[in-house]
mmCIF file of N, CA, C and O in Angstrom:
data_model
loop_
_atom_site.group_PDB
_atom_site.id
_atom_site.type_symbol
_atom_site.label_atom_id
_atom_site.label_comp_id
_atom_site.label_asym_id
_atom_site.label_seq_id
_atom_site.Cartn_x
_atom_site.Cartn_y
_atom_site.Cartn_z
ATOM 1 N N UNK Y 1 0.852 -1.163 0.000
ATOM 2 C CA UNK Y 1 0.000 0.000 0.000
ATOM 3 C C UNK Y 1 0.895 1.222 0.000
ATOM 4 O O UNK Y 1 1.890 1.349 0.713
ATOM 5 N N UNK Y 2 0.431 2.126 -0.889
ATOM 6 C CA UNK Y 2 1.456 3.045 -0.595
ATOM 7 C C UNK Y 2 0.823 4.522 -1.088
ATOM 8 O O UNK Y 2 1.706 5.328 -0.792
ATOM 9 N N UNK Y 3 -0.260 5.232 -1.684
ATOM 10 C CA UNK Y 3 -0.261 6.327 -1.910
ATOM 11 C C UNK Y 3 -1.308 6.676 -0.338
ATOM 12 O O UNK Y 3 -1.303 5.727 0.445
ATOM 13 N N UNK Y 4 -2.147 7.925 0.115
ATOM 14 C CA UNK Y 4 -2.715 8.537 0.402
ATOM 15 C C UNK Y 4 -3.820 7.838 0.784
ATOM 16 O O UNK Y 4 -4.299 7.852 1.918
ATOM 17 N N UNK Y 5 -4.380 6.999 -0.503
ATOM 18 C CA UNK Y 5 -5.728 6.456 -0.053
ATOM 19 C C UNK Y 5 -6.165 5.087 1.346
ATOM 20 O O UNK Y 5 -6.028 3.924 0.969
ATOM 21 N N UNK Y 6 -6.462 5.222 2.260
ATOM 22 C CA UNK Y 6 -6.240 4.238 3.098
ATOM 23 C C UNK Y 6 -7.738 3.173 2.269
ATOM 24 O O UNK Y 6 -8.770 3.719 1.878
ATOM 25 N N UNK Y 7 -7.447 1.417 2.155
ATOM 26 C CA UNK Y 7 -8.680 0.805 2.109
ATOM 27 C C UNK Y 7 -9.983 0.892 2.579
ATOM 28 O O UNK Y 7 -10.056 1.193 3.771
ATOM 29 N N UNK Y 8 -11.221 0.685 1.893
ATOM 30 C CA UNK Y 8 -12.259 0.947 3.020
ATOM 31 C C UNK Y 8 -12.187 -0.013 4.028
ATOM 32 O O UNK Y 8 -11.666 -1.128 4.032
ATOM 33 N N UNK Y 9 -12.920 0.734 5.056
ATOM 34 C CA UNK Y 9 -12.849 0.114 6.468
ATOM 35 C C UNK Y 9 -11.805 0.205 7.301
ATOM 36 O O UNK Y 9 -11.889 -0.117 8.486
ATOM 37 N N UNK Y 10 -10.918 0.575 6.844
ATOM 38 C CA UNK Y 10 -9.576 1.083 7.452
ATOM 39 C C UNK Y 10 -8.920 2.362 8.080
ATOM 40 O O UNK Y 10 -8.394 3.075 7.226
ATOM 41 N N UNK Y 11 -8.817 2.859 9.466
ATOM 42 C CA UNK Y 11 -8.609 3.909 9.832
ATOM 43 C C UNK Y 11 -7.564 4.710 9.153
ATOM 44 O O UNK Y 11 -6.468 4.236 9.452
ATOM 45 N N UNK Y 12 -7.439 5.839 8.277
ATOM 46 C CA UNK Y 12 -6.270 6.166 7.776
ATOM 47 C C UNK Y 12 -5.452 6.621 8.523
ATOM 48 O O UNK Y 12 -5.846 6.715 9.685
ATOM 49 N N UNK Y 13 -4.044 7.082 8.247
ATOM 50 C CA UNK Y 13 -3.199 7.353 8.826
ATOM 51 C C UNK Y 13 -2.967 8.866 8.572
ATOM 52 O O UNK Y 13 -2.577 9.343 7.506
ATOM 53 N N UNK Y 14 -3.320 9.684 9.919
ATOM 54 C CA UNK Y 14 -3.393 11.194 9.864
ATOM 55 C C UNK Y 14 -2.188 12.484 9.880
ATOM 56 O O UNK Y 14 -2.317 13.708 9.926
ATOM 57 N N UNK Y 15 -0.986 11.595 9.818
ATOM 58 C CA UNK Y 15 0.165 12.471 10.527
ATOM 59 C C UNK Y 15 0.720 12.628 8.687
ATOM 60 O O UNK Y 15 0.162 12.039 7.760
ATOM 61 N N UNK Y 16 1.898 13.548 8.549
ATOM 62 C CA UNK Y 16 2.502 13.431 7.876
ATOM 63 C C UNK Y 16 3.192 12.534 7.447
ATOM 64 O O UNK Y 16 4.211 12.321 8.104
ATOM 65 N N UNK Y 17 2.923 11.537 6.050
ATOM 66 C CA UNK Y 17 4.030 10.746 5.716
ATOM 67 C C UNK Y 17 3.742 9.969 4.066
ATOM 68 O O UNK Y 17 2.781 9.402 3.545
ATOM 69 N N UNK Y 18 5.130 10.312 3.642
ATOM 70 C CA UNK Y 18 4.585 9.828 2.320
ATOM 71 C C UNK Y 18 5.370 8.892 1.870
ATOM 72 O O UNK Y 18 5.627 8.654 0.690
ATOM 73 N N UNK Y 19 5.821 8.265 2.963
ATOM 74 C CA UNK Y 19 6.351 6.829 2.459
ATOM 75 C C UNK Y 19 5.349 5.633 2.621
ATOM 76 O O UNK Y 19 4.284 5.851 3.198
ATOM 77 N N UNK Y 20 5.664 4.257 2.093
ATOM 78 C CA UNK Y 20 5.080 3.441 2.150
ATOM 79 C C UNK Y 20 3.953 3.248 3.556
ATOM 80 O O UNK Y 20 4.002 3.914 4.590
ATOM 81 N N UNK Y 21 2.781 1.937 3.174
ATOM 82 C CA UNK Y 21 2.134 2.410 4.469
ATOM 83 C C UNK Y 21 1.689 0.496 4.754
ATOM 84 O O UNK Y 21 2.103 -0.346 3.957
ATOM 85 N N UNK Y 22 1.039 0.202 5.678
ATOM 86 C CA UNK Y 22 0.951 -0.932 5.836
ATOM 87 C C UNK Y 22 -1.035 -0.600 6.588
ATOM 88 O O UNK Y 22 -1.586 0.470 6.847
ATOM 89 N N UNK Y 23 -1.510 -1.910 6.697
ATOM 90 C CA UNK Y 23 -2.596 -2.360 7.808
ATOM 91 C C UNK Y 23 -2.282 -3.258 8.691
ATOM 92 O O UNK Y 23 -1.739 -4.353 8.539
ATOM 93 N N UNK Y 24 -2.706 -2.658 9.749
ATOM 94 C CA UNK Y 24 -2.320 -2.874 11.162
ATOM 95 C C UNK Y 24 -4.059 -3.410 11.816
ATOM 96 O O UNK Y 24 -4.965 -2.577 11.851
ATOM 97 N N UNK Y 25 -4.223 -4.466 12.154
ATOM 98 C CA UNK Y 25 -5.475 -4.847 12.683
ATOM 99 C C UNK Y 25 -5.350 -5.569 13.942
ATOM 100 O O UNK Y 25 -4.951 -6.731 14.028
ATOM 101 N N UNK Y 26 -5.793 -4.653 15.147
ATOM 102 C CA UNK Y 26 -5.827 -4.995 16.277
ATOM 103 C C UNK Y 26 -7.187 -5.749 16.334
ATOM 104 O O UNK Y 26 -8.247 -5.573 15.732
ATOM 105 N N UNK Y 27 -6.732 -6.771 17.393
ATOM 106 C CA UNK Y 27 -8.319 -7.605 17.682
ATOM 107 C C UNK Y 27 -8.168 -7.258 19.259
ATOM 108 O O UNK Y 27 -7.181 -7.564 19.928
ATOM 109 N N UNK Y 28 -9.473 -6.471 19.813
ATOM 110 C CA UNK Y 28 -9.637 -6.149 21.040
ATOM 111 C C UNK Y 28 -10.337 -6.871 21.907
ATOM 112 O O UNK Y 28 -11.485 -7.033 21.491
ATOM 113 N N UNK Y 29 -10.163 -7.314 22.810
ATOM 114 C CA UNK Y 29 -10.494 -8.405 23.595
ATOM 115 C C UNK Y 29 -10.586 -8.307 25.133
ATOM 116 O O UNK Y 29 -9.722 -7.577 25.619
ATOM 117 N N UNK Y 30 -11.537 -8.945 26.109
ATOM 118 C CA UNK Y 30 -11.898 -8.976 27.210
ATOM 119 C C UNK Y 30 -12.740 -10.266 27.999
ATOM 120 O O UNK Y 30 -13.802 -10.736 27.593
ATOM 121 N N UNK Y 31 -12.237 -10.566 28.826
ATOM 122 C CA UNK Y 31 -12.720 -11.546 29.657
ATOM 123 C C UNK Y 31 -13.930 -11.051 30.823
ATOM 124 O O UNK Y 31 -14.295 -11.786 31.741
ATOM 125 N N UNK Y 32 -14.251 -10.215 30.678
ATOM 126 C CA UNK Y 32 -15.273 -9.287 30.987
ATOM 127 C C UNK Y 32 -16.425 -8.639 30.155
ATOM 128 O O UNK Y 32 -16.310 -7.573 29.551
ATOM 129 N N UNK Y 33 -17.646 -9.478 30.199
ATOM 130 C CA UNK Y 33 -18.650 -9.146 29.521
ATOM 131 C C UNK Y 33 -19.289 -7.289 29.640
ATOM 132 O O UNK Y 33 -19.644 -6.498 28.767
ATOM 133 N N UNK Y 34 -19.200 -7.191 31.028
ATOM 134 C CA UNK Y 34 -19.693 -5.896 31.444
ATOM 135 C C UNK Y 34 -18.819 -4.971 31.426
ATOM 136 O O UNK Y 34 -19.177 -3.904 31.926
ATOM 137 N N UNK Y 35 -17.237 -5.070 30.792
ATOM 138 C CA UNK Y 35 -16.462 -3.728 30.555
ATOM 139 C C UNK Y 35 -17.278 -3.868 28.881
ATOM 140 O O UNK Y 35 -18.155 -3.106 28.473
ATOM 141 N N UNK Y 36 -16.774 -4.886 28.234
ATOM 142 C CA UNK Y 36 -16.852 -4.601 27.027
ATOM 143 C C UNK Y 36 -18.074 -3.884 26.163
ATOM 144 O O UNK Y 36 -18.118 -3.148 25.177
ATOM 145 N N UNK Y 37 -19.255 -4.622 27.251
ATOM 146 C CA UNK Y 37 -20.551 -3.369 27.184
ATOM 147 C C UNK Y 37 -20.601 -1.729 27.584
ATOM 148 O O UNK Y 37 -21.546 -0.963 27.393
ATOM 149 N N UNK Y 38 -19.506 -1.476 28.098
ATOM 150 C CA UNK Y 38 -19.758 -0.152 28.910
ATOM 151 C C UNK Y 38 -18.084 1.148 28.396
ATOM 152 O O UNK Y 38 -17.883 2.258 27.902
ATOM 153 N N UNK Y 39 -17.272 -0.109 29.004
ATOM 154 C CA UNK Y 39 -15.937 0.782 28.612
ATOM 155 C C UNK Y 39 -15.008 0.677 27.196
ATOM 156 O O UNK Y 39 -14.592 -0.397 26.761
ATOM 157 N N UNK Y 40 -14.802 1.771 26.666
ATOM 158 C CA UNK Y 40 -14.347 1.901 25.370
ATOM 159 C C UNK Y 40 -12.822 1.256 25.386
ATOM 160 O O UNK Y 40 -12.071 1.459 26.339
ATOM 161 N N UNK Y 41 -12.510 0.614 24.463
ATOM 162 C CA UNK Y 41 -10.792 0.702 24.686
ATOM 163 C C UNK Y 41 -10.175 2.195 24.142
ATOM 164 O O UNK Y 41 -10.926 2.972 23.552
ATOM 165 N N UNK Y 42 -9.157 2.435 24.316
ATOM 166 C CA UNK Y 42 -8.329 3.467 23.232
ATOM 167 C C UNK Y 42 -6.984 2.646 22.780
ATOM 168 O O UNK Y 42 -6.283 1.977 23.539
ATOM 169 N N UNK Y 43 -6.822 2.802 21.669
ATOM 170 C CA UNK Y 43 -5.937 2.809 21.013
ATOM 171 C C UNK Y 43 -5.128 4.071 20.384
ATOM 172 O O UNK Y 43 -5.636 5.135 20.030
ATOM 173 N N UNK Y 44 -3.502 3.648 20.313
ATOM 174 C CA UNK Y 44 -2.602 5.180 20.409
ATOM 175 C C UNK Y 44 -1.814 4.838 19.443
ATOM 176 O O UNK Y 44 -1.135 3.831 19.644
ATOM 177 N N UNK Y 45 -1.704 5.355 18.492
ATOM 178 C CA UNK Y 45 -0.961 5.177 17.165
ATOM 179 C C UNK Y 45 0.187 6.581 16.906
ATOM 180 O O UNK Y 45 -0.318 7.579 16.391
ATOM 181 N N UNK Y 46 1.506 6.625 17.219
ATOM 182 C CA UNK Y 46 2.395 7.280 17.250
ATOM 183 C C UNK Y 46 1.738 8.797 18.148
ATOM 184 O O UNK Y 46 2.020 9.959 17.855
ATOM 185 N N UNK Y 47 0.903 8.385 19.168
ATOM 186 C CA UNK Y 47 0.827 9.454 20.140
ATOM 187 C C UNK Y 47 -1.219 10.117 19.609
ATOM 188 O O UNK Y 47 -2.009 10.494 20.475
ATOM 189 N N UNK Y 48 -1.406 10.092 18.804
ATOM 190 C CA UNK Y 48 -2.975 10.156 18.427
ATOM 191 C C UNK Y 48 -3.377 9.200 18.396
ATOM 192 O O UNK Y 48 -2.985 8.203 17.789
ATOM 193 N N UNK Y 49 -4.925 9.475 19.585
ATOM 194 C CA UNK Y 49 -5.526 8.250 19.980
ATOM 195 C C UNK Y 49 -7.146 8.371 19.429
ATOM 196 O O UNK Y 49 -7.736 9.424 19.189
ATOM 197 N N UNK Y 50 -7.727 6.886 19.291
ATOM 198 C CA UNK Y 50 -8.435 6.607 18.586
ATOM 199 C C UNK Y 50 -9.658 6.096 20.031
ATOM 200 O O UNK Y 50 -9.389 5.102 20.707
ATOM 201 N N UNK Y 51 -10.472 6.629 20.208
ATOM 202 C CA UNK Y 51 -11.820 5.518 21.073
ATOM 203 C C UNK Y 51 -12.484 4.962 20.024
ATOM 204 O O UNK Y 51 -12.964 5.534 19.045
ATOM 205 N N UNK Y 52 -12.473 3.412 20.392
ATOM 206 C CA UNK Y 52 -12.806 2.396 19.402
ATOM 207 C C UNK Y 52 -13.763 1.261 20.617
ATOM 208 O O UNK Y 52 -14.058 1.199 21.810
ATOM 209 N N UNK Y 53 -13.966 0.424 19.189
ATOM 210 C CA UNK Y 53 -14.879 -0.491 19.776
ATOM 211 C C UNK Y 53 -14.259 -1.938 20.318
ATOM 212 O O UNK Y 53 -13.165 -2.308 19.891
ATOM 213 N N UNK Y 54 -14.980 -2.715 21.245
ATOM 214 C CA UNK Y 54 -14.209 -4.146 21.426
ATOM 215 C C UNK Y 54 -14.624 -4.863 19.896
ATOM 216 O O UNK Y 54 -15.528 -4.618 19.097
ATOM 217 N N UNK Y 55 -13.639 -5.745 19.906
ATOM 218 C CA UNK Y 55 -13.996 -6.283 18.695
ATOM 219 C C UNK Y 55 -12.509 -6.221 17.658
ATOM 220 O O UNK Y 55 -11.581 -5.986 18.432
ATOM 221 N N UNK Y 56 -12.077 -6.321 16.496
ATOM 222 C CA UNK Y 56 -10.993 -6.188 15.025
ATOM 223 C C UNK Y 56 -11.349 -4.938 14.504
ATOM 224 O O UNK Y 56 -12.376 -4.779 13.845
ATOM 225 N N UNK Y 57 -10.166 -3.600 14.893
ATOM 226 C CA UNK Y 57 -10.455 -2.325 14.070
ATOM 227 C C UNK Y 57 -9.158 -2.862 13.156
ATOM 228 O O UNK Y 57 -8.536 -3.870 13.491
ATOM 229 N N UNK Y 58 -8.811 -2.066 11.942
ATOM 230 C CA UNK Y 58 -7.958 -1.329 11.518
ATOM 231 C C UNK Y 58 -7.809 -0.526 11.252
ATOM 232 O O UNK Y 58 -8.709 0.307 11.141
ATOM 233 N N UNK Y 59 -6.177 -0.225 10.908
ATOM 234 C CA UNK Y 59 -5.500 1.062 10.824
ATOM 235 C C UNK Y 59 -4.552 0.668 9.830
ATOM 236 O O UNK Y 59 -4.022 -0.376 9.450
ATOM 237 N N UNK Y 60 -4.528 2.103 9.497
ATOM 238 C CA UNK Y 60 -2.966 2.262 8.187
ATOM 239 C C UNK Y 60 -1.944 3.195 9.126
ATOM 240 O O UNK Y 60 -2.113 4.353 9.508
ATOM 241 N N UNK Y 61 -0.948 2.386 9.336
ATOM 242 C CA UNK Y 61 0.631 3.041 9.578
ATOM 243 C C UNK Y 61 1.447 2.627 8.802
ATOM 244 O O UNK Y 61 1.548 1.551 8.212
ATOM 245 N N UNK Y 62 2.428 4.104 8.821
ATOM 246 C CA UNK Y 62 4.169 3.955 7.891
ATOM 247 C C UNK Y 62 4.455 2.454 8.383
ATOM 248 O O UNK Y 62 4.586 1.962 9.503
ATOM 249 N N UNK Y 63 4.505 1.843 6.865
ATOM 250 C CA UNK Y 63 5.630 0.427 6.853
ATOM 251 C C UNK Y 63 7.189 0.814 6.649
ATOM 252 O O UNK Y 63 7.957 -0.145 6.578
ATOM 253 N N UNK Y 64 7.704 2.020 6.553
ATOM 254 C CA UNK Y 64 9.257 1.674 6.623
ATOM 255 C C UNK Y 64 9.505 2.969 7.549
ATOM 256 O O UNK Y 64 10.085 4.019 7.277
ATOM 257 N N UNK Y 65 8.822 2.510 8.832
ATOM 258 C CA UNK Y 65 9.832 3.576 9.539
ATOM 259 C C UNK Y 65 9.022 2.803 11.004
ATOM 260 O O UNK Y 65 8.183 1.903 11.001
ATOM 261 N N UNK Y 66 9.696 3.612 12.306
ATOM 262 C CA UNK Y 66 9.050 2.455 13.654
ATOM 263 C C UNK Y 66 7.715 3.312 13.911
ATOM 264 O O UNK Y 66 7.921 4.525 13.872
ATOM 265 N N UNK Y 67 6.267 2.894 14.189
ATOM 266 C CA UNK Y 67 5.348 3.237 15.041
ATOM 267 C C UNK Y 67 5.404 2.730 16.018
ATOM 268 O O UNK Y 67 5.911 1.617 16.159
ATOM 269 N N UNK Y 68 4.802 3.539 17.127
ATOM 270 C CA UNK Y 68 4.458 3.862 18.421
ATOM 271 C C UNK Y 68 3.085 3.317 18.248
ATOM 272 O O UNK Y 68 2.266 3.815 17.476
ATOM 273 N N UNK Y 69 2.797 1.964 19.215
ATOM 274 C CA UNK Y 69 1.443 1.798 19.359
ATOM 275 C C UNK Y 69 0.932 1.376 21.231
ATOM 276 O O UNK Y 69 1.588 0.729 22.048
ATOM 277 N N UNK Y 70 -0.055 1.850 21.358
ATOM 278 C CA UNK Y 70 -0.484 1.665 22.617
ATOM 279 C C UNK Y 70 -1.960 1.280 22.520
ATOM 280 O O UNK Y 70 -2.714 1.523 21.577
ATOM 281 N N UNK Y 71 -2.281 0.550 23.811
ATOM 282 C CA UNK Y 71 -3.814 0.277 23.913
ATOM 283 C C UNK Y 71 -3.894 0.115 25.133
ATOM 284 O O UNK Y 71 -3.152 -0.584 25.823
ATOM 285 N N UNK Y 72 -5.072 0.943 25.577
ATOM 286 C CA UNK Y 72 -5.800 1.019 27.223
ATOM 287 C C UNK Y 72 -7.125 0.697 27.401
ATOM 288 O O UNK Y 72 -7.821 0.186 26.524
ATOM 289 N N UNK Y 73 -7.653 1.099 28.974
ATOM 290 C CA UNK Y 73 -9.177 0.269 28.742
ATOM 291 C C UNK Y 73 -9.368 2.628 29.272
ATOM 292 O O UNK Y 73 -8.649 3.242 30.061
ATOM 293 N N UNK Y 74 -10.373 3.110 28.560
ATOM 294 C CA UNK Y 74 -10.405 4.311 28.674
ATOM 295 C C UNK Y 74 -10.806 4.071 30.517
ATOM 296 O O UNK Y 74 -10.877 2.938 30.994
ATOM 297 N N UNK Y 75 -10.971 4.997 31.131
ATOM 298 C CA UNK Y 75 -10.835 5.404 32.373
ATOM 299 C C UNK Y 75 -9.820 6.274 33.585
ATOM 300 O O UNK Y 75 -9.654 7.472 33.814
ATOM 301 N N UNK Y 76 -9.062 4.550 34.416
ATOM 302 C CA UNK Y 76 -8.567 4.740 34.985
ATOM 303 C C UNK Y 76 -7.039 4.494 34.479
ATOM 304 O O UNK Y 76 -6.041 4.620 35.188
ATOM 305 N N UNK Y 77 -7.062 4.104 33.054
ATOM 306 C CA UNK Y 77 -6.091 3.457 32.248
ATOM 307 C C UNK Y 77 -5.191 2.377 32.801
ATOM 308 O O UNK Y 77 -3.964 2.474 32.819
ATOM 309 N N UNK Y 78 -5.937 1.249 33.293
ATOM 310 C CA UNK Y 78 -5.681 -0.168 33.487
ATOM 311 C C UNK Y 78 -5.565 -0.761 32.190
ATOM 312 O O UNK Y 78 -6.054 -0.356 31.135
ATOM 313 N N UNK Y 79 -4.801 -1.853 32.416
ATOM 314 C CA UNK Y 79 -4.365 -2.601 31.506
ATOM 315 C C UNK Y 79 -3.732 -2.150 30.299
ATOM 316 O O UNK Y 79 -3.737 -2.876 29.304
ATOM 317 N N UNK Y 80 -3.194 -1.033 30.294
ATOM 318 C CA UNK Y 80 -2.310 -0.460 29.278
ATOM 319 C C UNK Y 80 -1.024 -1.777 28.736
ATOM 320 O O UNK Y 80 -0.263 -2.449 29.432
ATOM 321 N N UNK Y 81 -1.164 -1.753 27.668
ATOM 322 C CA UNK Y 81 -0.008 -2.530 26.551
ATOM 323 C C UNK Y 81 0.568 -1.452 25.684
ATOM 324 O O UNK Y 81 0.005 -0.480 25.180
ATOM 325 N N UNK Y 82 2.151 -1.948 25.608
ATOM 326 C CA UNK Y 82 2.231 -0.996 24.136
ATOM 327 C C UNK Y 82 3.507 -1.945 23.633
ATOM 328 O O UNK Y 82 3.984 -2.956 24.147
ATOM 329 N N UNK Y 83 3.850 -1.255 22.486
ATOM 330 C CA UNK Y 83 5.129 -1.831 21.174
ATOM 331 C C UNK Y 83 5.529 -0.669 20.480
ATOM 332 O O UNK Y 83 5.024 0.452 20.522
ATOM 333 N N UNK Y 84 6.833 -1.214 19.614
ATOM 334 C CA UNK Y 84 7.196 -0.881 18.544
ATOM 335 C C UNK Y 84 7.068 -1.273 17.423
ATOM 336 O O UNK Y 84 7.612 -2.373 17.322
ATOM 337 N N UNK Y 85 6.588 -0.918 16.427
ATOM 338 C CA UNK Y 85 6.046 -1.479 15.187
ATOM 339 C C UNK Y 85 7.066 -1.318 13.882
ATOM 340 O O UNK Y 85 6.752 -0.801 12.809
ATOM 341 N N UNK Y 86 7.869 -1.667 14.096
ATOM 342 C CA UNK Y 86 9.379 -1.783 13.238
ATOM 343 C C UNK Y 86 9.523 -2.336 11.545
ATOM 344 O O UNK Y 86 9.391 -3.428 10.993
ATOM 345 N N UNK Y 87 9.830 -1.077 11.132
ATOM 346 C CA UNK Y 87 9.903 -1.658 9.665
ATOM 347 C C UNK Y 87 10.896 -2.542 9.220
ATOM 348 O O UNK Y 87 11.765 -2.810 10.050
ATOM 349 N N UNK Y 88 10.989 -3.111 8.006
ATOM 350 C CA UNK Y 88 10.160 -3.111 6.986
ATOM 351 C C UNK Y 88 8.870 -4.120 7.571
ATOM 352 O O UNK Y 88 8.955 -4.872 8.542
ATOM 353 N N UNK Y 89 8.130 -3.993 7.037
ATOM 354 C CA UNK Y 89 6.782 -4.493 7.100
ATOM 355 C C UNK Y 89 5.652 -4.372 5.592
ATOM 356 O O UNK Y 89 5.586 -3.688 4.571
ATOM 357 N N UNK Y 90 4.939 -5.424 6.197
ATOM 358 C CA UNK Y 90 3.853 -5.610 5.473
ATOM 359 C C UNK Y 90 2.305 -5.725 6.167
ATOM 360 O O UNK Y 90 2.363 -5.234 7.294
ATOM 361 N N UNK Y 91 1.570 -5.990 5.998
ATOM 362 C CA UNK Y 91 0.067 -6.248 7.064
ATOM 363 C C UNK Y 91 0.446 -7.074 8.500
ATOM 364 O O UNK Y 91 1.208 -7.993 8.802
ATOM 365 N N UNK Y 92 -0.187 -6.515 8.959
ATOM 366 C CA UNK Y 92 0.125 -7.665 10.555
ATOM 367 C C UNK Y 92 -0.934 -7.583 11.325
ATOM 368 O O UNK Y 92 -1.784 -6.747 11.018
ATOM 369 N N UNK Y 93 -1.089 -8.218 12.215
ATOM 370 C CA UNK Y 93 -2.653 -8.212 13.070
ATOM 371 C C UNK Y 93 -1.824 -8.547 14.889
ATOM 372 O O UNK Y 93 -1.015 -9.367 15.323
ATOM 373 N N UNK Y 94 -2.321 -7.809 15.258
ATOM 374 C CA UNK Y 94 -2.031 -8.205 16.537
ATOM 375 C C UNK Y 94 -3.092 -8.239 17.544
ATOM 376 O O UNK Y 94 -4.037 -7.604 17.074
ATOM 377 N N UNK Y 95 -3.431 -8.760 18.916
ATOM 378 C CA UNK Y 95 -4.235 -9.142 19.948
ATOM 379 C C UNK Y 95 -4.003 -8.297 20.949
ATOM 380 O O UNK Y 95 -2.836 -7.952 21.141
ATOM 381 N N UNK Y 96 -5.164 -7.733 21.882
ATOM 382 C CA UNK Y 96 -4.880 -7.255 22.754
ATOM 383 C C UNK Y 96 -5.944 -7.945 23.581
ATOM 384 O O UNK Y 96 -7.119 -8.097 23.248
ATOM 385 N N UNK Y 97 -5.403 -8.316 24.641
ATOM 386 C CA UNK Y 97 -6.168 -8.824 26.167
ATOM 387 C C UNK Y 97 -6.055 -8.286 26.482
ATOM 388 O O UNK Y 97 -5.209 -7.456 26.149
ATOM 389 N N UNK Y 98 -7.079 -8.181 27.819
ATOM 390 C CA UNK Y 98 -7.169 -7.658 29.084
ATOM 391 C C UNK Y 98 -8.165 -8.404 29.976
ATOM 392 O O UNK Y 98 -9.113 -8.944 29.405
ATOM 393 N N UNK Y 99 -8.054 -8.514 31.495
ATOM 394 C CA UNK Y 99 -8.522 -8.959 32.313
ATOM 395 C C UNK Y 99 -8.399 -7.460 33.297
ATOM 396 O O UNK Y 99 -7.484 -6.887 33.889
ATOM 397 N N UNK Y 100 -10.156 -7.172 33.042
ATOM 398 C CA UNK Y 100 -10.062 -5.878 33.374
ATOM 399 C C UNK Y 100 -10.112 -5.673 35.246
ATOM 400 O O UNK Y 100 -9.667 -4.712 35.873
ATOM 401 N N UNK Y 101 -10.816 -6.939 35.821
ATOM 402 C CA UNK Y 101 -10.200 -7.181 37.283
ATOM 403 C C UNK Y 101 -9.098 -6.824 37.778
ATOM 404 O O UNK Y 101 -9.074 -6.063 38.745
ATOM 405 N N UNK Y 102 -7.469 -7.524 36.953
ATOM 406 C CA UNK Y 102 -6.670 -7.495 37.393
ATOM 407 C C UNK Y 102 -5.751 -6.040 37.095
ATOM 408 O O UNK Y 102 -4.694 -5.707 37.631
ATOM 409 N N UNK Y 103 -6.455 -5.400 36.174
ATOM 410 C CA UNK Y 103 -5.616 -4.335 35.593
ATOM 411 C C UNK Y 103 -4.182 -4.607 34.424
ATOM 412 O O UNK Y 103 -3.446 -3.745 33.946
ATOM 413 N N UNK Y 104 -4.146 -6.162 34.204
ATOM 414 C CA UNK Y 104 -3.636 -6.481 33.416
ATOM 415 C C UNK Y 104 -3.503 -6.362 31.899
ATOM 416 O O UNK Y 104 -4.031 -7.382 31.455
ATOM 417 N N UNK Y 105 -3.081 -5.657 30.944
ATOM 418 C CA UNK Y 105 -3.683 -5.986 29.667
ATOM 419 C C UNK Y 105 -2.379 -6.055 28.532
ATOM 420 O O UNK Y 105 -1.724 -5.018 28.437
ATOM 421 N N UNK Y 106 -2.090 -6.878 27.923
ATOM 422 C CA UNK Y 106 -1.218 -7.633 26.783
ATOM 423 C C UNK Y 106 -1.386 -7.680 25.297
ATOM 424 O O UNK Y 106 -2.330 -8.346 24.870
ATOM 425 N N UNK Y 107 -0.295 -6.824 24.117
ATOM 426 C CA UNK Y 107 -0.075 -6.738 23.423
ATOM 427 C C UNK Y 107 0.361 -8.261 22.919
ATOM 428 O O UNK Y 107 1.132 -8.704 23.770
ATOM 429 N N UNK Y 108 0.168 -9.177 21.909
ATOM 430 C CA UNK Y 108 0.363 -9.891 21.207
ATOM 431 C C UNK Y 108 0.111 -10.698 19.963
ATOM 432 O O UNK Y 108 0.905 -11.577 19.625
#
C-alpha cells in the first residue's frame, strides 16, 4: 500500500508521511462481559488516539519507519499494553487482552 488512499474500512493514517504504508489490525479483547458493554478501549498510534470499539479495528501506519502503538481500557487506564512497530513491514494483526479485574492488559 502506498499512496494517500487508506482501504475501506480502514482507519487512515493522519500524521505526515509519504512513504510506504501498511494495515495494522488490532483484535480487542476482554474476559469481561460488562467492561466490554460499557468501557471503550483506546488505542494510540504514534501518540494520536483513537476511542474504538471491542472487537478487530484497523489502521494504516508507515511500513518503513518504527510506530508507536499503545492500547488502554479508557478510564482509569488499566491494563495499558504498548510496542514498537518496526519496519520493513507488510500487514500484521495483533491481539490485545485484558482482564479488566486485574488491571492487566497484553499486546500480542
Amino acid at each position: 500500500m502506498s499512496e494517500q488512499q487508506a482501504p475501506p474500512g480502514v482507519i487512515p493514517y493522519v500524521e505526515f508521511h509519504t512513504g510506504e504504508r501498511r494495515v495494522l489490525t488490532v483484535h480487542l479483547t476482554s474476559g469481561n462481559g460488562m467492561l466490554t458493554s460499557k468501557v471503550p478501549p483506546v488505542v494510540s498510534i504514534d501518540g494520536r488516539q483513537y476511542v474504538v470499539y471491542w472487537g478487530s479495528v484497523s489502521f494504516e501506519v508507515p511500513a518503513d519507519r518504527a510506530v508507536h502503538l499503545s492500547v488502554h481500557v479508557e478510564g482509569a487506564h488499566l491494563g495499558q499494553a504498548a510496542t514498537a512497530l518496526l519496519p520493513p513491514g507488510g500487514a500484521l494483526a495483533l491481539t490485545y487482552r485484558t482482564d479488566y479485574l486485574s488491571g492487566v492488559g497484553s499486546l500480542g
